[in-house]
Short mmCIF file of C-alpha atoms in Angstrom, two decimals:
data_model
loop_
_atom_site.label_atom_id
_atom_site.label_comp_id
_atom_site.label_asym_id
_atom_site.label_seq_id
_atom_site.Cartn_x
_atom_site.Cartn_y
_atom_site.Cartn_z
CA MET A 51 -2.68 -18.59 -65.79
CA ASP A 52 -5.62 -20.99 -65.96
CA GLY A 53 -5.18 -24.42 -64.40
CA PRO A 54 -7.46 -27.43 -64.18
CA GLN A 55 -10.37 -27.61 -61.76
CA ARG A 56 -11.87 -30.72 -60.21
CA ALA A 57 -14.34 -32.52 -62.46
CA GLU A 58 -17.31 -30.94 -60.71
CA GLY A 59 -15.86 -27.43 -61.16
CA LEU A 60 -15.03 -27.13 -57.48
CA TYR A 61 -11.61 -26.20 -56.12
CA ASP A 62 -10.47 -27.56 -52.79
CA VAL A 63 -9.14 -24.21 -51.52
CA ALA A 64 -9.28 -20.61 -52.73
CA ILE A 65 -6.59 -18.20 -51.53
CA VAL A 66 -7.28 -14.47 -51.52
CA GLY A 67 -3.94 -12.65 -51.61
CA PHE A 68 -0.85 -14.11 -53.26
CA GLY A 69 2.02 -12.57 -51.33
CA PRO A 70 4.59 -14.73 -49.52
CA VAL A 71 2.01 -16.26 -47.17
CA GLY A 72 -0.57 -16.99 -49.86
CA ALA A 73 2.05 -18.37 -52.24
CA THR A 74 3.56 -20.60 -49.55
CA LEU A 75 0.10 -21.90 -48.67
CA ALA A 76 -0.62 -22.63 -52.35
CA ASN A 77 2.62 -24.62 -52.62
CA LEU A 78 1.89 -26.62 -49.45
CA LEU A 79 -1.66 -27.45 -50.54
CA ALA A 80 -0.43 -28.53 -53.97
CA VAL A 81 2.24 -30.76 -52.41
CA ASP A 82 -0.58 -32.31 -50.38
CA GLY A 83 -2.53 -33.07 -53.57
CA LEU A 84 -5.22 -30.38 -53.32
CA SER A 85 -6.55 -28.14 -56.07
CA VAL A 86 -6.13 -24.41 -55.50
CA ILE A 87 -7.28 -21.15 -57.04
CA ALA A 88 -5.36 -18.07 -55.91
CA PHE A 89 -6.25 -14.41 -56.47
CA ASP A 90 -4.21 -11.23 -56.27
CA ARG A 91 -4.93 -7.66 -57.35
CA GLU A 92 -1.39 -7.05 -58.60
CA PRO A 93 0.10 -8.52 -61.81
CA THR A 94 3.58 -9.03 -60.32
CA PRO A 95 5.19 -9.11 -56.87
CA TYR A 96 5.64 -5.70 -55.28
CA ALA A 97 8.95 -4.39 -56.63
CA LEU A 98 10.34 -2.97 -53.37
CA PRO A 99 11.42 -4.88 -50.26
CA ARG A 100 9.07 -5.09 -47.30
CA ALA A 101 9.94 -8.06 -45.06
CA VAL A 102 13.71 -8.59 -44.85
CA HIS A 103 14.13 -11.53 -42.44
CA PHE A 104 13.08 -15.11 -42.00
CA ASP A 105 14.30 -17.84 -39.68
CA ASP A 106 15.25 -21.52 -39.74
CA GLU A 107 11.69 -22.75 -39.24
CA VAL A 108 10.54 -20.78 -42.28
CA MET A 109 13.44 -22.11 -44.37
CA ARG A 110 12.38 -25.58 -43.27
CA ILE A 111 8.88 -24.86 -44.62
CA PHE A 112 10.43 -23.73 -47.90
CA GLN A 113 12.31 -27.05 -47.89
CA THR A 114 9.01 -28.89 -47.49
CA ILE A 115 7.68 -27.28 -50.68
CA GLY A 116 10.92 -28.10 -52.51
CA LEU A 117 12.12 -24.50 -52.91
CA ALA A 118 14.76 -24.00 -50.19
CA ASP A 119 17.69 -24.63 -52.53
CA GLU A 120 16.28 -22.11 -55.02
CA ILE A 121 15.75 -19.50 -52.30
CA LEU A 122 19.13 -19.97 -50.58
CA PRO A 123 21.21 -18.05 -53.20
CA PHE A 124 19.01 -15.00 -52.58
CA THR A 125 19.77 -14.92 -48.85
CA HIS A 126 22.45 -13.71 -46.47
CA VAL A 127 23.06 -15.46 -43.14
CA SER A 128 22.69 -12.92 -40.34
CA PRO A 129 24.84 -13.00 -37.18
CA GLY A 130 22.06 -11.36 -35.18
CA MET A 131 21.20 -8.02 -33.62
CA HIS A 132 22.85 -5.54 -31.28
CA PHE A 133 21.06 -3.01 -29.08
CA VAL A 134 23.05 0.14 -28.33
CA ASP A 135 22.17 3.07 -26.09
CA GLY A 136 22.17 6.77 -26.89
CA ASP A 137 25.94 6.90 -26.36
CA GLY A 138 26.55 4.04 -28.78
CA ARG A 139 27.35 1.48 -26.07
CA LEU A 140 26.26 -2.12 -26.59
CA PHE A 141 23.95 -3.20 -23.77
CA LEU A 142 22.01 -6.12 -25.27
CA ASP A 143 23.52 -8.76 -27.56
CA TRP A 144 21.18 -10.97 -29.58
CA SER A 145 23.74 -12.95 -31.54
CA ARG A 146 22.69 -15.96 -33.58
CA PRO A 147 25.04 -18.89 -34.34
CA LEU A 148 26.44 -18.95 -37.85
CA GLN A 149 26.53 -22.73 -38.05
CA VAL A 150 23.56 -24.85 -39.11
CA GLY A 151 21.27 -25.47 -36.15
CA PRO A 152 18.81 -28.15 -34.97
CA ASN A 153 16.28 -27.31 -37.69
CA GLY A 154 18.83 -28.17 -40.37
CA TRP A 155 19.29 -24.54 -41.44
CA ASN A 156 20.85 -21.34 -40.14
CA ALA A 157 19.00 -19.46 -37.44
CA SER A 158 18.55 -16.18 -39.31
CA TYR A 159 18.43 -15.14 -42.96
CA ARG A 160 18.21 -11.76 -44.66
CA PHE A 161 16.55 -11.65 -48.07
CA HIS A 162 15.08 -9.41 -50.76
CA GLN A 163 11.32 -9.97 -50.82
CA PRO A 164 10.75 -9.55 -54.58
CA ASP A 165 13.26 -12.35 -55.23
CA LEU A 166 11.56 -14.61 -52.68
CA GLU A 167 8.10 -13.97 -54.11
CA ARG A 168 9.23 -14.77 -57.64
CA VAL A 169 10.53 -18.17 -56.50
CA LEU A 170 7.38 -18.92 -54.50
CA ARG A 171 5.08 -17.93 -57.37
CA ALA A 172 7.07 -19.93 -59.89
CA GLY A 173 6.93 -22.93 -57.56
CA ALA A 174 3.16 -22.67 -57.27
CA SER A 175 2.78 -22.16 -61.02
CA ALA A 176 4.66 -25.39 -61.67
CA HIS A 177 1.81 -27.37 -60.06
CA ALA A 178 -0.94 -28.24 -62.52
CA SER A 179 -3.40 -28.20 -59.62
CA VAL A 180 -2.83 -24.49 -58.92
CA ASP A 181 -4.83 -21.87 -60.85
CA ILE A 182 -3.44 -18.34 -60.36
CA ARG A 183 -5.58 -15.31 -61.19
CA LEU A 184 -3.56 -12.08 -61.11
CA ARG A 185 -4.95 -8.56 -61.61
CA THR A 186 -8.13 -9.89 -60.05
CA ASP A 187 -10.20 -8.31 -57.28
CA VAL A 188 -12.29 -10.59 -55.06
CA PHE A 189 -15.30 -8.59 -53.86
CA ALA A 190 -17.75 -11.17 -52.45
CA LEU A 191 -17.69 -14.55 -50.71
CA ASP A 192 -20.96 -16.42 -50.29
CA GLN A 193 -21.01 -19.56 -48.13
CA ARG A 194 -23.40 -22.08 -49.68
CA GLY A 195 -23.57 -25.32 -47.74
CA ASP A 196 -20.66 -27.44 -48.95
CA HIS A 197 -18.70 -24.66 -50.69
CA VAL A 198 -18.01 -20.95 -50.98
CA ALA A 199 -18.90 -18.96 -54.09
CA ILE A 200 -16.12 -16.46 -54.84
CA ARG A 201 -17.12 -13.48 -56.96
CA PHE A 202 -14.34 -11.50 -58.57
CA GLU A 203 -13.52 -8.88 -61.19
CA SER A 204 -10.71 -8.94 -63.72
CA LEU A 205 -8.90 -5.62 -63.38
CA ALA A 206 -7.59 -6.06 -66.92
CA ASN A 207 -10.99 -5.92 -68.64
CA GLY A 208 -13.64 -5.41 -65.94
CA ARG A 209 -15.16 -8.84 -66.49
CA LEU A 210 -17.09 -10.30 -63.55
CA ASP A 211 -16.81 -14.01 -62.83
CA GLU A 212 -17.36 -16.61 -60.13
CA ALA A 213 -15.48 -19.66 -58.82
CA ARG A 214 -16.33 -22.24 -56.19
CA ALA A 215 -14.11 -23.72 -53.47
CA ARG A 216 -14.62 -25.90 -50.43
CA TYR A 217 -12.67 -23.45 -48.24
CA VAL A 218 -11.33 -19.90 -48.62
CA VAL A 219 -8.21 -18.59 -46.86
CA GLY A 220 -7.70 -14.84 -46.69
CA CYS A 221 -4.02 -13.97 -46.96
CA ASP A 222 -5.12 -10.50 -47.97
CA GLY A 223 -3.29 -8.29 -45.52
CA ALA A 224 -4.11 -5.80 -42.79
CA ARG A 225 -7.28 -4.57 -44.53
CA SER A 226 -8.49 -8.09 -45.17
CA LEU A 227 -11.84 -8.52 -46.89
CA VAL A 228 -12.01 -12.11 -45.62
CA ARG A 229 -11.50 -10.99 -42.00
CA ARG A 230 -14.35 -8.47 -42.38
CA LEU A 231 -16.64 -11.13 -43.80
CA ILE A 232 -15.77 -13.46 -40.93
CA GLY A 233 -16.93 -10.61 -38.69
CA SER A 234 -13.79 -10.60 -36.58
CA ASP A 235 -12.71 -7.63 -34.52
CA VAL A 236 -9.08 -7.21 -33.44
CA GLU A 237 -7.38 -7.10 -30.07
CA ASP A 238 -5.07 -4.12 -29.66
CA LEU A 239 -1.79 -4.99 -27.91
CA GLY A 240 -0.82 -1.37 -27.47
CA PHE A 241 1.87 -0.48 -30.02
CA HIS A 242 1.06 2.06 -32.75
CA GLU A 243 3.90 4.20 -34.06
CA GLN A 244 4.89 5.85 -37.30
CA TRP A 245 8.36 5.12 -38.63
CA LEU A 246 10.28 6.19 -41.72
CA VAL A 247 11.55 3.17 -43.68
CA VAL A 248 14.50 3.86 -45.97
CA ASP A 249 15.96 1.32 -48.38
CA ALA A 250 19.31 2.24 -49.91
CA ILE A 251 21.74 0.58 -52.31
CA LEU A 252 25.42 1.13 -51.57
CA LYS A 253 27.61 2.52 -54.32
CA ARG A 254 30.77 1.34 -52.61
CA PRO A 255 31.67 -0.99 -49.75
CA LYS A 256 30.86 0.29 -46.25
CA PRO A 257 32.18 -2.49 -43.98
CA GLU A 258 31.91 -0.21 -40.95
CA LEU A 259 28.13 -0.58 -41.11
CA GLY A 260 28.61 -4.22 -40.17
CA ASP A 261 26.66 -7.42 -40.68
CA TYR A 262 24.69 -7.17 -37.44
CA SER A 263 21.35 -5.46 -37.37
CA VAL A 264 21.51 -2.61 -34.85
CA GLN A 265 18.76 -1.14 -32.70
CA PHE A 266 19.73 2.40 -31.73
CA CYS A 267 17.86 2.85 -28.43
CA ASP A 268 18.00 6.60 -28.24
CA ALA A 269 14.90 8.52 -27.17
CA ARG A 270 16.09 11.52 -29.20
CA ARG A 271 15.57 9.50 -32.39
CA PRO A 272 15.19 5.69 -32.14
CA ALA A 273 16.38 3.89 -35.25
CA THR A 274 17.14 0.46 -36.68
CA TYR A 275 19.83 -0.53 -39.17
CA VAL A 276 19.42 -3.75 -41.17
CA ARG A 277 22.05 -5.34 -43.37
CA SER A 278 20.20 -6.95 -46.26
CA ILE A 279 21.60 -8.95 -49.19
CA GLY A 280 24.25 -7.68 -51.59
CA ASN A 281 24.57 -3.90 -51.45
CA ARG A 282 21.10 -3.38 -49.97
CA ARG A 283 20.78 -1.69 -46.59
CA ARG A 284 17.73 -0.56 -44.62
CA TRP A 285 17.14 2.03 -41.92
CA GLU A 286 13.93 2.35 -39.94
CA ILE A 287 13.79 5.71 -38.17
CA ALA A 288 11.15 6.83 -35.70
CA VAL A 289 8.97 9.77 -36.72
CA MET A 290 9.03 12.18 -33.77
CA PRO A 291 6.14 14.40 -32.61
CA ASP A 292 7.66 17.60 -34.01
CA ASP A 293 8.45 16.08 -37.43
CA ASP A 294 6.51 17.15 -40.50
CA ALA A 295 5.32 13.69 -41.53
CA ARG A 296 4.26 15.01 -44.94
CA ARG A 297 7.81 16.14 -45.80
CA ILE A 298 9.99 13.72 -43.86
CA THR A 299 10.28 11.53 -46.96
CA ASP A 300 11.74 14.37 -49.05
CA PRO A 301 15.26 13.34 -50.12
CA GLY A 302 16.87 16.30 -48.36
CA ASN A 303 15.26 15.36 -45.06
CA VAL A 304 16.06 11.67 -45.53
CA TRP A 305 19.73 12.35 -46.12
CA LYS A 306 19.90 14.53 -42.98
CA LEU A 307 18.54 11.61 -40.96
CA LEU A 308 20.99 9.16 -42.58
CA ALA A 309 24.02 11.44 -42.16
CA ARG A 310 25.36 9.56 -39.13
CA TRP A 311 25.72 6.42 -41.32
CA ILE A 312 25.96 7.29 -45.02
CA THR A 313 26.04 10.22 -47.47
CA PRO A 314 24.72 10.58 -51.03
CA GLY A 315 28.21 9.66 -52.17
CA ASP A 316 27.92 6.28 -50.47
CA ALA A 317 24.50 5.12 -51.66
CA GLU A 318 21.40 5.86 -53.66
CA LEU A 319 17.91 5.86 -52.18
CA GLU A 320 15.62 3.14 -53.43
CA ARG A 321 12.62 3.98 -51.27
CA ALA A 322 11.69 6.27 -48.38
CA ALA A 323 8.19 5.88 -47.00
CA CYS A 324 6.36 6.32 -43.70
CA TYR A 325 4.72 3.23 -42.25
CA SER A 326 2.54 2.79 -39.20
CA PHE A 327 3.66 -0.17 -37.08
CA HIS A 328 0.83 -1.92 -35.21
CA SER A 329 0.34 -4.77 -32.73
CA VAL A 330 -3.05 -6.44 -33.16
CA ILE A 331 -4.52 -9.95 -33.29
CA ALA A 332 -7.86 -10.90 -34.80
CA SER A 333 -10.32 -12.43 -32.35
CA ALA A 334 -11.72 -14.95 -34.86
CA TRP A 335 -9.62 -16.68 -37.51
CA ARG A 336 -12.40 -18.86 -38.87
CA ARG A 337 -16.11 -18.78 -39.65
CA ALA A 338 -17.28 -22.04 -41.19
CA ARG A 339 -15.48 -22.24 -44.57
CA LEU A 340 -13.67 -18.89 -44.31
CA LEU A 341 -10.24 -18.61 -42.64
CA ILE A 342 -7.50 -15.98 -42.39
CA ALA A 343 -3.70 -16.09 -42.17
CA GLY A 344 -0.76 -13.69 -42.06
CA ASP A 345 -1.38 -9.95 -41.65
CA ALA A 346 -5.10 -10.60 -42.01
CA ALA A 347 -4.92 -12.43 -38.65
CA HIS A 348 -2.18 -10.50 -36.83
CA GLN A 349 0.22 -7.56 -37.16
CA THR A 350 3.43 -6.98 -35.27
CA PRO A 351 6.05 -4.26 -34.91
CA PRO A 352 9.14 -5.26 -36.92
CA PHE A 353 11.69 -5.34 -34.11
CA LEU A 354 11.89 -9.16 -34.01
CA GLY A 355 11.70 -9.62 -37.78
CA GLN A 356 8.82 -12.07 -37.28
CA GLY A 357 5.93 -10.57 -39.27
CA MET A 358 6.25 -12.64 -42.43
CA CYS A 359 7.57 -15.62 -40.44
CA ALA A 360 4.37 -15.71 -38.40
CA GLY A 361 2.24 -15.74 -41.53
CA ILE A 362 4.21 -18.56 -43.10
CA ARG A 363 3.86 -20.55 -39.86
CA ASP A 364 0.11 -20.00 -40.18
CA ALA A 365 0.22 -21.51 -43.66
CA ALA A 366 2.23 -24.52 -42.46
CA ASN A 367 -0.14 -25.15 -39.56
CA LEU A 368 -3.28 -24.85 -41.67
CA ALA A 369 -2.35 -26.61 -44.93
CA TRP A 370 -2.12 -30.22 -43.73
CA LYS A 371 -5.25 -29.81 -41.63
CA LEU A 372 -7.20 -28.63 -44.68
CA GLY A 373 -5.84 -31.66 -46.53
CA ARG A 374 -7.08 -34.10 -43.88
CA VAL A 375 -10.52 -32.48 -43.74
CA ILE A 376 -10.98 -32.29 -47.51
CA ARG A 377 -9.93 -35.92 -47.98
CA GLY A 378 -12.40 -36.99 -45.30
CA GLU A 379 -9.70 -38.17 -42.88
CA ALA A 380 -11.01 -35.83 -40.15
CA SER A 381 -14.08 -33.73 -39.50
CA ASP A 382 -13.87 -29.99 -40.01
CA VAL A 383 -13.68 -29.56 -36.22
CA LEU A 384 -9.97 -30.19 -36.83
CA LEU A 385 -9.74 -26.69 -38.33
CA ASP A 386 -10.63 -25.12 -34.99
CA SER A 387 -7.21 -26.21 -33.72
CA TYR A 388 -5.62 -23.80 -36.20
CA GLN A 389 -6.46 -20.73 -34.11
CA THR A 390 -6.08 -22.42 -30.73
CA GLU A 391 -2.51 -23.40 -31.64
CA ARG A 392 -1.42 -20.36 -33.60
CA HIS A 393 -3.03 -17.49 -31.68
CA PRO A 394 -1.06 -17.93 -28.40
CA HIS A 395 2.10 -18.73 -30.36
CA VAL A 396 2.07 -15.57 -32.45
CA ARG A 397 0.97 -13.51 -29.45
CA GLU A 398 4.23 -14.37 -27.67
CA TYR A 399 6.22 -12.99 -30.60
CA ILE A 400 4.12 -9.82 -30.82
CA GLU A 401 4.30 -9.14 -27.09
CA LEU A 402 8.10 -9.51 -27.15
CA ALA A 403 8.29 -7.20 -30.18
CA VAL A 404 6.20 -4.62 -28.28
CA ARG A 405 8.53 -4.87 -25.27
CA LEU A 406 11.55 -4.41 -27.53
CA GLY A 407 9.82 -1.40 -29.10
CA SER A 408 9.46 0.12 -25.64
CA LEU A 409 13.14 -0.59 -24.95
CA ILE A 410 14.19 1.03 -28.22
CA ASN A 411 12.22 4.13 -27.28
CA ALA A 412 13.54 4.24 -23.71
CA THR A 413 15.31 7.35 -22.49
CA ARG A 414 17.79 5.19 -20.56
CA VAL A 415 18.50 1.55 -19.94
CA GLU A 416 17.37 0.56 -16.47
CA GLY A 417 20.01 -0.99 -14.26
CA ARG A 418 22.92 -0.43 -16.66
CA GLU A 419 26.18 0.69 -15.09
CA ALA A 420 29.15 2.14 -16.90
CA GLY A 421 31.43 -0.64 -18.08
CA ALA A 422 28.86 -3.38 -17.44
CA GLU A 423 28.95 -6.38 -19.74
CA PRO A 424 26.13 -6.47 -22.29
CA ARG A 425 23.28 -8.81 -21.50
CA ARG A 426 22.58 -11.70 -23.86
CA MET A 427 19.19 -12.22 -25.46
CA ALA A 428 18.00 -15.69 -26.40
CA THR A 429 15.82 -16.52 -29.38
CA ILE A 430 12.36 -17.62 -28.33
CA LYS A 431 10.75 -20.76 -29.75
CA PRO A 432 7.29 -20.83 -28.16
CA ARG A 433 5.20 -23.94 -27.76
CA LEU A 434 1.98 -24.06 -29.73
CA GLY A 435 -1.23 -23.21 -27.94
CA PRO A 436 -3.64 -25.99 -26.87
CA GLY A 437 -4.35 -28.25 -29.81
CA LEU A 438 -3.42 -31.47 -31.52
CA PHE A 439 -0.63 -32.82 -29.36
CA ARG A 440 -0.23 -34.82 -26.18
CA ARG A 441 -0.73 -32.62 -23.15
CA GLY A 442 1.59 -33.27 -20.24
CA CYS A 443 4.52 -34.03 -22.57
CA ALA A 444 7.17 -31.33 -22.21
CA VAL A 445 8.25 -31.30 -25.86
CA ALA A 446 4.86 -31.89 -27.49
CA GLY A 447 3.81 -28.81 -29.44
CA THR A 448 7.42 -27.85 -30.19
CA LEU A 449 9.42 -28.46 -33.34
CA ALA A 450 11.18 -31.77 -33.83
CA PRO A 451 14.84 -31.40 -34.86
CA GLN A 452 15.95 -32.06 -38.41
CA PRO A 453 19.35 -33.76 -38.46
CA MET A 454 21.16 -35.05 -41.49
CA LEU A 455 20.64 -38.80 -41.75
CA SER A 456 23.40 -41.32 -42.34
CA ASN A 457 22.45 -41.52 -46.03
CA GLY A 458 23.23 -37.78 -46.43
CA CYS A 459 19.54 -36.84 -46.64
CA ARG A 460 17.86 -34.28 -44.42
CA LEU A 461 15.18 -35.82 -42.20
CA ASP A 462 12.26 -33.88 -43.73
CA ASP A 463 13.28 -34.82 -47.26
CA HIS A 464 13.37 -38.47 -46.21
CA VAL A 465 9.93 -38.25 -44.54
CA GLY A 466 8.12 -36.11 -47.10
CA TYR A 467 4.95 -34.17 -46.34
CA ARG A 468 3.33 -36.57 -43.87
CA PHE A 469 3.37 -37.77 -40.29
CA ALA A 470 6.50 -39.56 -39.11
CA ALA A 471 7.31 -41.89 -36.23
CA LEU A 472 10.95 -41.46 -35.23
CA VAL A 473 11.98 -44.65 -33.44
CA ARG A 474 15.04 -46.43 -32.14
CA PRO A 475 16.06 -49.43 -34.31
CA ASP A 476 15.41 -51.99 -31.55
CA PHE A 477 12.04 -50.36 -30.89
CA LEU A 478 11.24 -50.59 -34.60
CA ASP A 479 12.19 -54.27 -34.60
CA GLY A 480 9.74 -54.82 -31.76
CA LEU A 481 6.73 -53.29 -33.50
CA ASP A 482 4.10 -55.89 -34.31
CA ILE A 483 2.57 -56.21 -37.74
CA ALA A 484 -0.66 -54.45 -36.70
CA ILE A 485 1.15 -51.24 -35.77
CA ARG A 486 3.24 -51.35 -38.95
CA GLU A 487 0.11 -51.84 -41.03
CA SER A 488 -1.62 -48.99 -39.18
CA CYS A 489 1.28 -46.69 -40.03
CA GLY A 490 1.18 -47.77 -43.66
CA LYS A 491 -2.57 -47.21 -43.99
CA ARG A 492 -2.33 -43.78 -42.41
CA GLY A 493 0.70 -42.69 -44.44
CA ILE A 494 3.03 -42.46 -41.43
CA ALA A 495 6.74 -42.76 -42.22
CA LEU A 496 8.66 -45.06 -39.87
CA VAL A 497 12.16 -43.64 -39.43
CA ALA A 498 14.81 -45.64 -37.61
CA ALA A 499 17.02 -43.40 -35.48
CA GLY A 500 20.40 -45.05 -35.88
CA PRO A 501 23.54 -43.86 -34.05
CA GLY A 502 23.83 -40.11 -34.45
CA PRO A 503 21.93 -36.90 -33.74
CA LEU A 504 18.42 -38.34 -34.02
CA SER A 505 19.19 -41.06 -31.48
CA SER A 506 20.89 -38.48 -29.26
CA TRP A 507 17.77 -36.32 -29.39
CA LEU A 508 15.58 -39.24 -28.34
CA ASP A 509 18.01 -39.78 -25.45
CA SER A 510 17.72 -36.12 -24.45
CA VAL A 511 13.91 -36.28 -24.25
CA GLY A 512 13.92 -39.71 -22.61
CA ALA A 513 11.88 -41.51 -25.25
CA HIS A 514 12.08 -44.54 -27.53
CA ALA A 515 9.81 -43.02 -30.18
CA ALA A 516 8.27 -39.69 -31.18
CA LEU A 517 5.31 -38.95 -33.45
CA VAL A 518 5.78 -35.84 -35.60
CA ARG A 519 3.19 -33.97 -37.67
CA PRO A 520 3.57 -32.83 -41.30
CA ASP A 521 4.35 -29.31 -40.06
CA ARG A 522 7.23 -30.91 -38.08
CA TYR A 523 5.70 -30.28 -34.63
CA ILE A 524 5.83 -33.09 -32.09
CA VAL A 525 2.56 -34.88 -31.29
CA GLY A 526 4.01 -36.79 -28.33
CA LEU A 527 6.58 -39.30 -27.11
CA ALA A 528 6.34 -43.05 -26.50
CA GLN A 529 8.27 -45.53 -24.40
CA THR A 530 6.49 -48.67 -25.61
CA PRO A 531 4.86 -49.87 -28.83
CA GLN A 532 1.51 -49.64 -27.07
CA GLU A 533 2.08 -45.96 -26.27
CA LEU A 534 3.04 -45.28 -29.88
CA SER A 535 -0.07 -47.09 -31.07
CA ALA A 536 -2.20 -44.96 -28.73
CA LEU A 537 -0.56 -41.79 -30.11
CA ILE A 538 -1.31 -42.89 -33.66
CA ASP A 539 -4.93 -43.57 -32.72
CA THR A 540 -5.34 -40.01 -31.44
CA MET A 541 -4.84 -38.80 -35.02
CA ASN A 542 -8.50 -39.67 -35.60
CA GLN A 543 -9.55 -37.35 -32.79
CA GLU A 544 -10.00 -33.60 -33.07
CA ASP A 545 -8.57 -32.89 -29.64
CA PHE A 546 -5.74 -34.71 -27.90
CA GLY A 547 -6.27 -35.42 -24.21
#
C-alpha cells in the first residue's frame, strides 16, 4: 500500500519490521500526526501463534490507538498462573483478579497473535500518513545529516528502491539489522534453553485442563500449559539432554509428551517446533537517528508472558518522544531518555523470568513442607529507570490509574494522546490565567478530579495535582499551583532534576 509522503519526500519515521511492536508504533506515531513508512519481509502476519499473553498496560496502549474495543473480542481474560511441583502439588499461586483493575482493564489477557496483528495492521493502514511496504527487505541504512536513507528490495519483483526518513526504528527481531548497524552488543543474563512449543486445537471440551496457566516444576521434564482463546491450548516442554532434538517434533514423539494431558482423540496438532529461549539486553538502543525496540533490544524467557508486552511498552515510551523532537518541541537529547527509562524496566522483568525459569527446572522446592499453604506471587509493576520524571517523588515514573469518569468516559479517552494535569476542582479554580494559558499552548489537558476514584487516588498519594505523560506515566505531583507550573516548565528540559 502506498501512502502520501511529506512534500519534500521525507518521512518522519521509518519502521523496519511490522510485527505487533512495529504496527503498534506505527499507530501511535500516526495518532501523534507523524508520517510513517513501515517495511516487512512477509506479505501477511505469521499464521501461527507466537506470543499468547498481554497485560492491562498493553491493552491501555491499544486503547490509546483506538483499537482496544476491536481487539477485546479476540481475547480471553486469564485468572493467572499456578506453579506445581513434581508430585502435582500447588506451591506458588500467581492469581490475577478477574475484575477490571486500576488501569481500566483486566490484569491479564490471552490472545491469538494472528488476530491481533490483523487488527493492528488494519488500524495502521487506515491512517493516510502511514505507508506500508510488505514483501520488502531493507538491506542498508545510511545516516546523512538530517535524515536516514533506507535502501530496500521488493521481494515480489527484485526492484531496488530508496526512501528517506528523519528517524528509523528497528522492530526487526532478535537478528535485527538495525541493531547491527547501531553497533550494539548484547548483555547475556544467563538463560539459554531449548524448549518444544506445541499448539493444539481441542476437538472436544477438556474442562479439566483449566483456565489457569500451569508451570510444572519437575526436573524430570519441566513444562508449561497455557489456556489460549477458544479451543486453542499450548504446551511448552523442556528439551532434555538425552532427547533427539531433530526428532522430538515428530508427531509420535509429541503425542507421547502430551499423553499426561491429552490424546489424539482430544485435539489436533497445529504446530510443534523447537525454540531457543534467551535472556539478553542490547547495550545500545540508539545511535543518532537509528533506534531499536522489541526483540531487537531485548529477549526474555516466556515464563512471565512479558516478551511482546515489553516491546509494546518500548513503542509507547518512544513514540511521543519522537513526536516532540520532530515537531521541534524538544532537542533530540530527549531520545536518550528512551533507553535510560526502558532498559532498567525491562531488565526487572527478564531477571524475574530467569528466576522463574530456574524454579521451574528445580529438582525440589526449597523450604516446602508437606501440607504447607502455597505462597502467593504478586505481579510486578516496576518504576521506569532514570529519565523524564521528578526524582524524589515516590510515584513518579509509575503508571497513573485510569478510572471511569463521571461522564462514563475512561480517563485516557477523555485526555487523548497528550500530557494531562489531573487536579482537584478547588485547585483548578485557583489556577491563574498564566498557568491555564501555558497548559493550552503546550497541549496539556486539565482534568478536574471530582468525587470518585480519581480524587481518591490523589488522596492516596497526598497531592492536589499530578502531571501525566502521553504514555500515561506520572511526571510528578504538586501541592500548589506554583509546583504544578514548575512541573510543566520541566517539559522543556531533557532531564528532570
